[in-house]
mmCIF file with all atom_site columns, N, CA and C in Angstrom:
data_model
loop_
_atom_site.group_PDB
_atom_site.id
_atom_site.type_symbol
_atom_site.label_atom_id
_atom_site.label_alt_id
_atom_site.label_comp_id
_atom_site.label_asym_id
_atom_site.label_entity_id
_atom_site.label_seq_id
_atom_site.pdbx_PDB_ins_code
_atom_site.Cartn_x
_atom_site.Cartn_y
_atom_site.Cartn_z
_atom_site.occupancy
_atom_site.B_iso_or_equiv
_atom_site.pdbx_formal_charge
_atom_site.auth_seq_id
_atom_site.auth_comp_id
_atom_site.auth_asym_id
_atom_site.auth_atom_id
_atom_site.pdbx_PDB_model_num
ATOM 1   N N  . MET A 1 1  ? -10.616 -13.174 -10.215 1.00 41.00 ? 1  MET A N  1
ATOM 2   C CA . MET A 1 1  ? -9.781  -12.184 -9.553  1.00 41.00 ? 1  MET A CA 1
ATOM 3   C C  . MET A 1 1  ? -9.857  -12.429 -8.045  1.00 41.00 ? 1  MET A C  1
ATOM 4   N N  . SER A 1 2  ? -8.709  -12.430 -7.382  1.00 52.00 ? 2  SER A N  1
ATOM 5   C CA . SER A 1 2  ? -8.686  -12.700 -5.950  1.00 52.00 ? 2  SER A CA 1
ATOM 6   C C  . SER A 1 2  ? -9.144  -11.472 -5.162  1.00 52.00 ? 2  SER A C  1
ATOM 7   N N  . GLU A 1 3  ? -9.411  -11.693 -3.893  1.00 55.00 ? 3  GLU A N  1
ATOM 8   C CA . GLU A 1 3  ? -9.841  -10.602 -3.016  1.00 55.00 ? 3  GLU A CA 1
ATOM 9   C C  . GLU A 1 3  ? -8.787  -9.504  -2.965  1.00 55.00 ? 3  GLU A C  1
ATOM 10  N N  . ASN A 1 4  ? -7.492  -9.885  -2.922  1.00 50.00 ? 4  ASN A N  1
ATOM 11  C CA . ASN A 1 4  ? -6.412  -8.898  -2.892  1.00 50.00 ? 4  ASN A CA 1
ATOM 12  C C  . ASN A 1 4  ? -6.427  -8.010  -4.115  1.00 50.00 ? 4  ASN A C  1
ATOM 13  N N  . GLN A 1 5  ? -6.675  -8.574  -5.284  1.00 51.00 ? 5  GLN A N  1
ATOM 14  C CA . GLN A 1 5  ? -6.652  -7.801  -6.510  1.00 51.00 ? 5  GLN A CA 1
ATOM 15  C C  . GLN A 1 5  ? -7.839  -6.858  -6.592  1.00 51.00 ? 5  GLN A C  1
ATOM 16  N N  . GLU A 1 6  ? -8.936  -7.218  -5.966  1.00 54.00 ? 6  GLU A N  1
ATOM 17  C CA . GLU A 1 6  ? -10.125 -6.385  -5.997  1.00 54.00 ? 6  GLU A CA 1
ATOM 18  C C  . GLU A 1 6  ? -10.047 -5.238  -4.999  1.00 54.00 ? 6  GLU A C  1
ATOM 19  N N  . LEU A 1 7  ? -9.240  -5.365  -3.980  1.00 68.00 ? 7  LEU A N  1
ATOM 20  C CA . LEU A 1 7  ? -9.146  -4.359  -2.932  1.00 68.00 ? 7  LEU A CA 1
ATOM 21  C C  . LEU A 1 7  ? -8.351  -3.164  -3.444  1.00 68.00 ? 7  LEU A C  1
ATOM 22  N N  . ILE A 1 8  ? -8.977  -2.004  -3.476  1.00 89.00 ? 8  ILE A N  1
ATOM 23  C CA . ILE A 1 8  ? -8.285  -0.824  -3.975  1.00 89.00 ? 8  ILE A CA 1
ATOM 24  C C  . ILE A 1 8  ? -7.341  -0.273  -2.914  1.00 89.00 ? 8  ILE A C  1
ATOM 25  N N  . PHE A 1 9  ? -6.366  0.505   -3.361  1.00 92.00 ? 9  PHE A N  1
ATOM 26  C CA . PHE A 1 9  ? -5.335  1.027   -2.474  1.00 92.00 ? 9  PHE A CA 1
ATOM 27  C C  . PHE A 1 9  ? -5.931  1.792   -1.293  1.00 92.00 ? 9  PHE A C  1
ATOM 28  N N  . GLU A 1 10 ? -6.848  2.701   -1.580  1.00 92.00 ? 10 GLU A N  1
ATOM 29  C CA . GLU A 1 10 ? -7.378  3.557   -0.526  1.00 92.00 ? 10 GLU A CA 1
ATOM 30  C C  . GLU A 1 10 ? -8.053  2.750   0.578   1.00 92.00 ? 10 GLU A C  1
ATOM 31  N N  . LYS A 1 11 ? -8.805  1.739   0.192   1.00 94.00 ? 11 LYS A N  1
ATOM 32  C CA . LYS A 1 11 ? -9.488  0.908   1.179   1.00 94.00 ? 11 LYS A CA 1
ATOM 33  C C  . LYS A 1 11 ? -8.473  0.093   1.988   1.00 94.00 ? 11 LYS A C  1
ATOM 34  N N  . ALA A 1 12 ? -7.482  -0.461  1.316   1.00 94.00 ? 12 ALA A N  1
ATOM 35  C CA . ALA A 1 12 ? -6.450  -1.235  2.004   1.00 94.00 ? 12 ALA A CA 1
ATOM 36  C C  . ALA A 1 12 ? -5.685  -0.354  2.985   1.00 94.00 ? 12 ALA A C  1
ATOM 37  N N  . TYR A 1 13 ? -5.351  0.866   2.561   1.00 95.00 ? 13 TYR A N  1
ATOM 38  C CA . TYR A 1 13 ? -4.612  1.785   3.424   1.00 95.00 ? 13 TYR A CA 1
ATOM 39  C C  . TYR A 1 13 ? -5.453  2.173   4.639   1.00 95.00 ? 13 TYR A C  1
ATOM 40  N N  . GLU A 1 14 ? -6.741  2.421   4.412   1.00 95.00 ? 14 GLU A N  1
ATOM 41  C CA . GLU A 1 14 ? -7.648  2.760   5.504   1.00 95.00 ? 14 GLU A CA 1
ATOM 42  C C  . GLU A 1 14 ? -7.712  1.623   6.521   1.00 95.00 ? 14 GLU A C  1
ATOM 43  N N  . GLN A 1 15 ? -7.828  0.398   6.034   1.00 96.00 ? 15 GLN A N  1
ATOM 44  C CA . GLN A 1 15 ? -7.865  -0.763  6.922   1.00 96.00 ? 15 GLN A CA 1
ATOM 45  C C  . GLN A 1 15 ? -6.557  -0.903  7.685   1.00 96.00 ? 15 GLN A C  1
ATOM 46  N N  . LEU A 1 16 ? -5.455  -0.667  7.014   1.00 97.00 ? 16 LEU A N  1
ATOM 47  C CA . LEU A 1 16 ? -4.140  -0.751  7.650   1.00 97.00 ? 16 LEU A CA 1
ATOM 48  C C  . LEU A 1 16 ? -4.015  0.273   8.779   1.00 97.00 ? 16 LEU A C  1
ATOM 49  N N  . MET A 1 17 ? -4.473  1.493   8.535   1.00 97.00 ? 17 MET A N  1
ATOM 50  C CA . MET A 1 17 ? -4.398  2.536   9.567   1.00 97.00 ? 17 MET A CA 1
ATOM 51  C C  . MET A 1 17 ? -5.282  2.192   10.774  1.00 97.00 ? 17 MET A C  1
ATOM 52  N N  . GLU A 1 18 ? -6.418  1.562   10.540  1.00 97.00 ? 18 GLU A N  1
ATOM 53  C CA . GLU A 1 18 ? -7.282  1.124   11.642  1.00 97.00 ? 18 GLU A CA 1
ATOM 54  C C  . GLU A 1 18 ? -6.581  0.050   12.475  1.00 97.00 ? 18 GLU A C  1
ATOM 55  N N  . ILE A 1 19 ? -5.902  -0.860  11.805  1.00 97.00 ? 19 ILE A N  1
ATOM 56  C CA . ILE A 1 19 ? -5.165  -1.910  12.510  1.00 97.00 ? 19 ILE A CA 1
ATOM 57  C C  . ILE A 1 19 ? -4.063  -1.302  13.359  1.00 97.00 ? 19 ILE A C  1
ATOM 58  N N  . VAL A 1 20 ? -3.317  -0.362  12.792  1.00 97.00 ? 20 VAL A N  1
ATOM 59  C CA . VAL A 1 20 ? -2.240  0.302   13.539  1.00 97.00 ? 20 VAL A CA 1
ATOM 60  C C  . VAL A 1 20 ? -2.807  0.988   14.777  1.00 97.00 ? 20 VAL A C  1
ATOM 61  N N  . LYS A 1 21 ? -3.930  1.671   14.613  1.00 97.00 ? 21 LYS A N  1
ATOM 62  C CA . LYS A 1 21 ? -4.565  2.368   15.729  1.00 97.00 ? 21 LYS A CA 1
ATOM 63  C C  . LYS A 1 21 ? -4.937  1.385   16.841  1.00 97.00 ? 21 LYS A C  1
ATOM 64  N N  . LYS A 1 22 ? -5.554  0.264   16.471  1.00 96.00 ? 22 LYS A N  1
ATOM 65  C CA . LYS A 1 22 ? -5.955  -0.737  17.468  1.00 96.00 ? 22 LYS A CA 1
ATOM 66  C C  . LYS A 1 22 ? -4.739  -1.329  18.175  1.00 96.00 ? 22 LYS A C  1
ATOM 67  N N  . LEU A 1 23 ? -3.679  -1.604  17.419  1.00 96.00 ? 23 LEU A N  1
ATOM 68  C CA . LEU A 1 23 ? -2.474  -2.179  18.028  1.00 96.00 ? 23 LEU A CA 1
ATOM 69  C C  . LEU A 1 23 ? -1.807  -1.179  18.966  1.00 96.00 ? 23 LEU A C  1
ATOM 70  N N  . GLU A 1 24 ? -1.817  0.099   18.590  1.00 96.00 ? 24 GLU A N  1
ATOM 71  C CA . GLU A 1 24 ? -1.193  1.119   19.437  1.00 96.00 ? 24 GLU A CA 1
ATOM 72  C C  . GLU A 1 24 ? -1.948  1.332   20.740  1.00 96.00 ? 24 GLU A C  1
ATOM 73  N N  . GLU A 1 25 ? -3.256  1.097   20.718  1.00 95.00 ? 25 GLU A N  1
ATOM 74  C CA . GLU A 1 25 ? -4.044  1.254   21.940  1.00 95.00 ? 25 GLU A CA 1
ATOM 75  C C  . GLU A 1 25 ? -3.638  0.240   22.998  1.00 95.00 ? 25 GLU A C  1
ATOM 76  N N  . GLY A 1 26 ? -3.155  -0.920  22.577  1.00 93.00 ? 26 GLY A N  1
ATOM 77  C CA . GLY A 1 26 ? -2.632  -1.917  23.506  1.00 93.00 ? 26 GLY A CA 1
ATOM 78  C C  . GLY A 1 26 ? -3.666  -2.624  24.359  1.00 93.00 ? 26 GLY A C  1
ATOM 79  N N  . GLU A 1 27 ? -4.909  -2.650  23.935  1.00 95.00 ? 27 GLU A N  1
ATOM 80  C CA . GLU A 1 27 ? -5.962  -3.265  24.739  1.00 95.00 ? 27 GLU A CA 1
ATOM 81  C C  . GLU A 1 27 ? -6.380  -4.637  24.228  1.00 95.00 ? 27 GLU A C  1
ATOM 82  N N  . LEU A 1 28 ? -5.656  -5.195  23.291  1.00 95.00 ? 28 LEU A N  1
ATOM 83  C CA . LEU A 1 28 ? -6.001  -6.486  22.695  1.00 95.00 ? 28 LEU A CA 1
ATOM 84  C C  . LEU A 1 28 ? -5.208  -7.611  23.361  1.00 95.00 ? 28 LEU A C  1
ATOM 85  N N  . SER A 1 29 ? -5.759  -8.803  23.265  1.00 96.00 ? 29 SER A N  1
ATOM 86  C CA . SER A 1 29 ? -5.012  -9.965  23.752  1.00 96.00 ? 29 SER A CA 1
ATOM 87  C C  . SER A 1 29 ? -3.853  -10.235 22.788  1.00 96.00 ? 29 SER A C  1
ATOM 88  N N  . LEU A 1 30 ? -2.957  -11.087 23.210  1.00 96.00 ? 30 LEU A N  1
ATOM 89  C CA . LEU A 1 30 ? -1.824  -11.447 22.365  1.00 96.00 ? 30 LEU A CA 1
ATOM 90  C C  . LEU A 1 30 ? -2.305  -12.078 21.060  1.00 96.00 ? 30 LEU A C  1
ATOM 91  N N  . ASP A 1 31 ? -3.266  -12.992 21.155  1.00 97.00 ? 31 ASP A N  1
ATOM 92  C CA . ASP A 1 31 ? -3.787  -13.652 19.956  1.00 97.00 ? 31 ASP A CA 1
ATOM 93  C C  . ASP A 1 31 ? -4.443  -12.652 19.008  1.00 97.00 ? 31 ASP A C  1
ATOM 94  N N  . GLU A 1 32 ? -5.235  -11.726 19.564  1.00 97.00 ? 32 GLU A N  1
ATOM 95  C CA . GLU A 1 32 ? -5.872  -10.702 18.728  1.00 97.00 ? 32 GLU A CA 1
ATOM 96  C C  . GLU A 1 32 ? -4.825  -9.800  18.084  1.00 97.00 ? 32 GLU A C  1
ATOM 97  N N  . SER A 1 33 ? -3.819  -9.439  18.854  1.00 97.00 ? 33 SER A N  1
ATOM 98  C CA . SER A 1 33 ? -2.745  -8.592  18.337  1.00 97.00 ? 33 SER A CA 1
ATOM 99  C C  . SER A 1 33 ? -1.988  -9.287  17.212  1.00 97.00 ? 33 SER A C  1
ATOM 100 N N  . MET A 1 34 ? -1.689  -10.556 17.391  1.00 97.00 ? 34 MET A N  1
ATOM 101 C CA . MET A 1 34 ? -0.970  -11.308 16.357  1.00 97.00 ? 34 MET A CA 1
ATOM 102 C C  . MET A 1 34 ? -1.798  -11.416 15.076  1.00 97.00 ? 34 MET A C  1
ATOM 103 N N  . ALA A 1 35 ? -3.093  -11.679 15.219  1.00 97.00 ? 35 ALA A N  1
ATOM 104 C CA . ALA A 1 35 ? -3.969  -11.788 14.047  1.00 97.00 ? 35 ALA A CA 1
ATOM 105 C C  . ALA A 1 35 ? -4.039  -10.454 13.312  1.00 97.00 ? 35 ALA A C  1
ATOM 106 N N  . LEU A 1 36 ? -4.160  -9.364  14.055  1.00 97.00 ? 36 LEU A N  1
ATOM 107 C CA . LEU A 1 36 ? -4.196  -8.043  13.417  1.00 97.00 ? 36 LEU A CA 1
ATOM 108 C C  . LEU A 1 36 ? -2.856  -7.701  12.781  1.00 97.00 ? 36 LEU A C  1
ATOM 109 N N  . PHE A 1 37 ? -1.763  -8.075  13.455  1.00 97.00 ? 37 PHE A N  1
ATOM 110 C CA . PHE A 1 37 ? -0.440  -7.823  12.889  1.00 97.00 ? 37 PHE A CA 1
ATOM 111 C C  . PHE A 1 37 ? -0.278  -8.550  11.556  1.00 97.00 ? 37 PHE A C  1
ATOM 112 N N  . GLU A 1 38 ? -0.691  -9.802  11.504  1.00 98.00 ? 38 GLU A N  1
ATOM 113 C CA . GLU A 1 38 ? -0.606  -10.574 10.256  1.00 98.00 ? 38 GLU A CA 1
ATOM 114 C C  . GLU A 1 38 ? -1.432  -9.918  9.150   1.00 98.00 ? 38 GLU A C  1
ATOM 115 N N  . GLU A 1 39 ? -2.646  -9.498  9.484   1.00 97.00 ? 39 GLU A N  1
ATOM 116 C CA . GLU A 1 39 ? -3.499  -8.823  8.500   1.00 97.00 ? 39 GLU A CA 1
ATOM 117 C C  . GLU A 1 39 ? -2.865  -7.503  8.064   1.00 97.00 ? 39 GLU A C  1
ATOM 118 N N  . GLY A 1 40 ? -2.278  -6.796  9.011   1.00 97.00 ? 40 GLY A N  1
ATOM 119 C CA . GLY A 1 40 ? -1.600  -5.541  8.693   1.00 97.00 ? 40 GLY A CA 1
ATOM 120 C C  . GLY A 1 40 ? -0.437  -5.745  7.732   1.00 97.00 ? 40 GLY A C  1
ATOM 121 N N  . MET A 1 41 ? 0.312   -6.798  7.940   1.00 97.00 ? 41 MET A N  1
ATOM 122 C CA . MET A 1 41 ? 1.441   -7.093  7.043   1.00 97.00 ? 41 MET A CA 1
ATOM 123 C C  . MET A 1 41 ? 0.936   -7.421  5.638   1.00 97.00 ? 41 MET A C  1
ATOM 124 N N  . ARG A 1 42 ? -0.174  -8.157  5.538   1.00 96.00 ? 42 ARG A N  1
ATOM 125 C CA . ARG A 1 42 ? -0.763  -8.466  4.235   1.00 96.00 ? 42 ARG A CA 1
ATOM 126 C C  . ARG A 1 42 ? -1.191  -7.178  3.528   1.00 96.00 ? 42 ARG A C  1
ATOM 127 N N  . LEU A 1 43 ? -1.837  -6.297  4.270   1.00 96.00 ? 43 LEU A N  1
ATOM 128 C CA . LEU A 1 43 ? -2.289  -5.033  3.688   1.00 96.00 ? 43 LEU A CA 1
ATOM 129 C C  . LEU A 1 43 ? -1.111  -4.144  3.303   1.00 96.00 ? 43 LEU A C  1
ATOM 130 N N  . GLU A 1 44 ? -0.060  -4.154  4.120   1.00 96.00 ? 44 GLU A N  1
ATOM 131 C CA . GLU A 1 44 ? 1.129   -3.349  3.808   1.00 96.00 ? 44 GLU A CA 1
ATOM 132 C C  . GLU A 1 44 ? 1.748   -3.807  2.498   1.00 96.00 ? 44 GLU A C  1
ATOM 133 N N  . ARG A 1 45 ? 1.849   -5.104  2.295   1.00 95.00 ? 45 ARG A N  1
ATOM 134 C CA . ARG A 1 45 ? 2.423   -5.630  1.052   1.00 95.00 ? 45 ARG A CA 1
ATOM 135 C C  . ARG A 1 45 ? 1.542   -5.269  -0.142  1.00 95.00 ? 45 ARG A C  1
ATOM 136 N N  . LEU A 1 46 ? 0.236   -5.349  0.046   1.00 93.00 ? 46 LEU A N  1
ATOM 137 C CA . LEU A 1 46 ? -0.691  -4.987  -1.020  1.00 93.00 ? 46 LEU A CA 1
ATOM 138 C C  . LEU A 1 46 ? -0.533  -3.505  -1.384  1.00 93.00 ? 46 LEU A C  1
ATOM 139 N N  . CYS A 1 47 ? -0.480  -2.640  -0.386  1.00 94.00 ? 47 CYS A N  1
ATOM 140 C CA . CYS A 1 47 ? -0.307  -1.207  -0.635  1.00 94.00 ? 47 CYS A CA 1
ATOM 141 C C  . CYS A 1 47 ? 1.028   -0.931  -1.332  1.00 94.00 ? 47 CYS A C  1
ATOM 142 N N  . GLU A 1 48 ? 2.064   -1.605  -0.886  1.00 94.00 ? 48 GLU A N  1
ATOM 143 C CA . GLU A 1 48 ? 3.378   -1.415  -1.499  1.00 94.00 ? 48 GLU A CA 1
ATOM 144 C C  . GLU A 1 48 ? 3.369   -1.822  -2.971  1.00 94.00 ? 48 GLU A C  1
ATOM 145 N N  . ARG A 1 49 ? 2.711   -2.941  -3.287  1.00 93.00 ? 49 ARG A N  1
ATOM 146 C CA . ARG A 1 49 ? 2.615   -3.368  -4.686  1.00 93.00 ? 49 ARG A CA 1
ATOM 147 C C  . ARG A 1 49 ? 1.847   -2.355  -5.522  1.00 93.00 ? 49 ARG A C  1
ATOM 148 N N  . ARG A 1 50 ? 0.740   -1.843  -4.971  1.00 92.00 ? 50 ARG A N  1
ATOM 149 C CA . ARG A 1 50 ? -0.059  -0.848  -5.698  1.00 92.00 ? 50 ARG A CA 1
ATOM 150 C C  . ARG A 1 50 ? 0.754   0.421   -5.951  1.00 92.00 ? 50 ARG A C  1
ATOM 151 N N  . LEU A 1 51 ? 1.509   0.859   -4.951  1.00 91.00 ? 51 LEU A N  1
ATOM 152 C CA . LEU A 1 51 ? 2.342   2.047   -5.121  1.00 91.00 ? 51 LEU A CA 1
ATOM 153 C C  . LEU A 1 51 ? 3.455   1.807   -6.139  1.00 91.00 ? 51 LEU A C  1
ATOM 154 N N  . ASP A 1 52 ? 4.050   0.624   -6.109  1.00 91.00 ? 52 ASP A N  1
ATOM 155 C CA . ASP A 1 52 ? 5.086   0.292   -7.091  1.00 91.00 ? 52 ASP A CA 1
ATOM 156 C C  . ASP A 1 52 ? 4.520   0.308   -8.508  1.00 91.00 ? 52 ASP A C  1
ATOM 157 N N  . GLN A 1 53 ? 3.300   -0.224  -8.672  1.00 88.00 ? 53 GLN A N  1
ATOM 158 C CA . GLN A 1 53 ? 2.662   -0.222  -9.986  1.00 88.00 ? 53 GLN A CA 1
ATOM 159 C C  . GLN A 1 53 ? 2.385   1.198   -10.457 1.00 88.00 ? 53 GLN A C  1
ATOM 160 N N  . ALA A 1 54 ? 1.914   2.047   -9.543  1.00 85.00 ? 54 ALA A N  1
ATOM 161 C CA . ALA A 1 54 ? 1.628   3.438   -9.895  1.00 85.00 ? 54 ALA A CA 1
ATOM 162 C C  . ALA A 1 54 ? 2.917   4.176   -10.256 1.00 85.00 ? 54 ALA A C  1
ATOM 163 N N  . GLU A 1 55 ? 3.977   3.940   -9.491  1.00 84.00 ? 55 GLU A N  1
ATOM 164 C CA . GLU A 1 55 ? 5.262   4.585   -9.768  1.00 84.00 ? 55 GLU A CA 1
ATOM 165 C C  . GLU A 1 55 ? 5.781   4.198   -11.143 1.00 84.00 ? 55 GLU A C  1
ATOM 166 N N  . LEU A 1 56 ? 5.669   2.923   -11.483 1.00 82.00 ? 56 LEU A N  1
ATOM 167 C CA . LEU A 1 56 ? 6.123   2.456   -12.784 1.00 82.00 ? 56 LEU A CA 1
ATOM 168 C C  . LEU A 1 56 ? 5.317   3.113   -13.905 1.00 82.00 ? 56 LEU A C  1
ATOM 169 N N  . LYS A 1 57 ? 4.021   3.174   -13.717 1.00 81.00 ? 57 LYS A N  1
ATOM 170 C CA . LYS A 1 57 ? 3.167   3.782   -14.737 1.00 81.00 ? 57 LYS A CA 1
ATOM 171 C C  . LYS A 1 57 ? 3.500   5.262   -14.922 1.00 81.00 ? 57 LYS A C  1
ATOM 172 N N  . ILE A 1 58 ? 3.702   5.974   -13.817 1.00 79.00 ? 58 ILE A N  1
ATOM 173 C CA . ILE A 1 58 ? 4.063   7.394   -13.894 1.00 79.00 ? 58 ILE A CA 1
ATOM 174 C C  . ILE A 1 58 ? 5.398   7.558   -14.600 1.00 79.00 ? 58 ILE A C  1
ATOM 175 N N  . SER A 1 59 ? 6.371   6.721   -14.241 1.00 76.00 ? 59 SER A N  1
ATOM 176 C CA . SER A 1 59 ? 7.688   6.795   -14.875 1.00 76.00 ? 59 SER A CA 1
ATOM 177 C C  . SER A 1 59 ? 7.594   6.579   -16.376 1.00 76.00 ? 59 SER A C  1
ATOM 178 N N  . GLU A 1 60 ? 6.728   5.675   -16.800 1.00 73.00 ? 60 GLU A N  1
ATOM 179 C CA . GLU A 1 60 ? 6.581   5.372   -18.217 1.00 73.00 ? 60 GLU A CA 1
ATOM 180 C C  . GLU A 1 60 ? 5.895   6.497   -18.980 1.00 73.00 ? 60 GLU A C  1
ATOM 181 N N  . LEU A 1 61 ? 5.115   7.316   -18.293 1.00 76.00 ? 61 LEU A N  1
ATOM 182 C CA . LEU A 1 61 ? 4.348   8.353   -18.958 1.00 76.00 ? 61 LEU A CA 1
ATOM 183 C C  . LEU A 1 61 ? 5.017   9.725   -18.984 1.00 76.00 ? 61 LEU A C  1
ATOM 184 N N  . ILE A 1 62 ? 6.147   9.847   -18.318 1.00 72.00 ? 62 ILE A N  1
ATOM 185 C CA . ILE A 1 62 ? 6.843   11.137  -18.300 1.00 72.00 ? 62 ILE A CA 1
ATOM 186 C C  . ILE A 1 62 ? 7.296   11.485  -19.714 1.00 72.00 ? 62 ILE A C  1
ATOM 187 N N  . THR A 1 63 ? 7.000   12.694  -20.111 1.00 56.00 ? 63 THR A N  1
ATOM 188 C CA . THR A 1 63 ? 7.372   13.131  -21.450 1.00 56.00 ? 63 THR A CA 1
ATOM 189 C C  . THR A 1 63 ? 8.713   13.852  -21.411 1.00 56.00 ? 63 THR A C  1
ATOM 190 N N  . ARG A 1 64 ? 9.613   13.430  -22.277 1.00 55.00 ? 64 ARG A N  1
ATOM 191 C CA . ARG A 1 64 ? 10.921  14.067  -22.385 1.00 55.00 ? 64 ARG A CA 1
ATOM 192 C C  . ARG A 1 64 ? 10.823  15.288  -23.289 1.00 55.00 ? 64 ARG A C  1
ATOM 193 N N  . GLU A 1 65 ? 11.868  16.107  -23.283 1.00 54.00 ? 65 GLU A N  1
ATOM 194 C CA . GLU A 1 65 ? 11.922  17.263  -24.180 1.00 54.00 ? 65 GLU A CA 1
ATOM 195 C C  . GLU A 1 65 ? 11.758  16.796  -25.611 1.00 54.00 ? 65 GLU A C  1
ATOM 196 N N  . GLY A 1 66 ? 11.060  17.581  -26.396 1.00 53.00 ? 66 GLY A N  1
ATOM 197 C CA . GLY A 1 66 ? 10.844  17.227  -27.786 1.00 53.00 ? 66 GLY A CA 1
ATOM 198 C C  . GLY A 1 66 ? 9.629   16.362  -27.997 1.00 53.00 ? 66 GLY A C  1
ATOM 199 N N  . GLY A 1 67 ? 8.894   16.047  -26.935 1.00 57.00 ? 67 GLY A N  1
ATOM 200 C CA . GLY A 1 67 ? 7.656   15.309  -27.063 1.00 57.00 ? 67 GLY A CA 1
ATOM 201 C C  . GLY A 1 67 ? 7.783   13.796  -27.037 1.00 57.00 ? 67 GLY A C  1
ATOM 202 N N  . ALA A 1 68 ? 8.997   13.270  -27.016 1.00 63.00 ? 68 ALA A N  1
ATOM 203 C CA . ALA A 1 68 ? 9.171   11.820  -26.977 1.00 63.00 ? 68 ALA A CA 1
ATOM 204 C C  . ALA A 1 68 ? 8.837   11.313  -25.577 1.00 63.00 ? 68 ALA A C  1
ATOM 205 N N  . VAL A 1 69 ? 8.106   10.255  -25.535 1.00 61.00 ? 69 VAL A N  1
ATOM 206 C CA . VAL A 1 69 ? 7.767   9.659   -24.242 1.00 61.00 ? 69 VAL A CA 1
ATOM 207 C C  . VAL A 1 69 ? 8.878   8.699   -23.862 1.00 61.00 ? 69 VAL A C  1
ATOM 208 N N  . GLY A 1 70 ? 9.366   8.820   -22.646 1.00 60.00 ? 70 GLY A N  1
ATOM 209 C CA . GLY A 1 70 ? 10.441  7.950   -22.189 1.00 60.00 ? 70 GLY A CA 1
ATOM 210 C C  . GLY A 1 70 ? 10.313  7.662   -20.712 1.00 60.00 ? 70 GLY A C  1
ATOM 211 N N  . ILE A 1 71 ? 11.185  6.831   -20.255 1.00 61.00 ? 71 ILE A N  1
ATOM 212 C CA . ILE A 1 71 ? 11.187  6.456   -18.841 1.00 61.00 ? 71 ILE A CA 1
ATOM 213 C C  . ILE A 1 71 ? 12.236  7.294   -18.122 1.00 61.00 ? 71 ILE A C  1
ATOM 214 N N  . GLU A 1 72 ? 11.807  7.914   -17.048 1.00 63.00 ? 72 GLU A N  1
ATOM 215 C CA . GLU A 1 72 ? 12.710  8.663   -16.197 1.00 63.00 ? 72 GLU A CA 1
ATOM 216 C C  . GLU A 1 72 ? 12.443  8.226   -14.770 1.00 63.00 ? 72 GLU A C  1
ATOM 217 N N  . PRO A 1 73 ? 13.442  8.254   -13.918 1.00 64.00 ? 73 PRO A N  1
ATOM 218 C CA . PRO A 1 73 ? 13.225  7.807   -12.544 1.00 64.00 ? 73 PRO A CA 1
ATOM 219 C C  . PRO A 1 73 ? 12.220  8.690   -11.824 1.00 64.00 ? 73 PRO A C  1
ATOM 220 N N  . PHE A 1 74 ? 11.425  8.075   -10.979 1.00 63.00 ? 74 PHE A N  1
ATOM 221 C CA . PHE A 1 74 ? 10.454  8.771   -10.170 1.00 63.00 ? 74 PHE A CA 1
ATOM 222 C C  . PHE A 1 74 ? 11.114  9.097   -8.842  1.00 63.00 ? 74 PHE A C  1
ATOM 223 N N  . GLU A 1 75 ? 11.093  10.365  -8.470  1.00 68.00 ? 75 GLU A N  1
ATOM 224 C CA . GLU A 1 75 ? 11.696  10.754  -7.202  1.00 68.00 ? 75 GLU A CA 1
ATOM 225 C C  . GLU A 1 75 ? 10.617  11.346  -6.316  1.00 68.00 ? 75 GLU A C  1
ATOM 226 N N  . ALA A 1 76 ? 10.354  10.690  -5.221  1.00 63.00 ? 76 ALA A N  1
ATOM 227 C CA . ALA A 1 76 ? 9.349   11.180  -4.273  1.00 63.00 ? 76 ALA A CA 1
ATOM 228 C C  . ALA A 1 76 ? 9.910   12.397  -3.540  1.00 63.00 ? 76 ALA A C  1
ATOM 229 N N  . GLU A 1 77 ? 9.009   13.310  -3.177  1.00 60.00 ? 77 GLU A N  1
ATOM 230 C CA . GLU A 1 77 ? 9.438   14.482  -2.408  1.00 60.00 ? 77 GLU A CA 1
ATOM 231 C C  . GLU A 1 77 ? 9.881   14.040  -1.033  1.00 60.00 ? 77 GLU A C  1
ATOM 232 N N  . LYS A 1 78 ? 10.896  14.718  -0.530  1.00 53.00 ? 78 LYS A N  1
ATOM 233 C CA . LYS A 1 78 ? 11.414  14.359  0.799   1.00 53.00 ? 78 LYS A CA 1
ATOM 234 C C  . LYS A 1 78 ? 10.777  15.199  1.849   1.00 53.00 ? 78 LYS A C  1
#
C-alpha cells in the first residue's frame, strides 16, 4: 500500500490546512512556496478522492421506500 493510500482523510486535510496557512503568511521563499504548493495540490487530490469514495458509498447505502436499497444522488447542503 502506498503512502497516499495509508494517509487518512483527516490527517491529509489537517496537513493541507497547515500548508494554506503557511502560504498565506507570505514569509517563505519562492522555492519553499512552490514546494508547499505542490504538496498542497497532492493533498487536495487525495482529499477529493476520499470524499468522492465516501459520497459513492453513502449514495449506495441510501434506503428507498419499501426497504429496497438503491442509489440516489447525494446532495450536499448549500
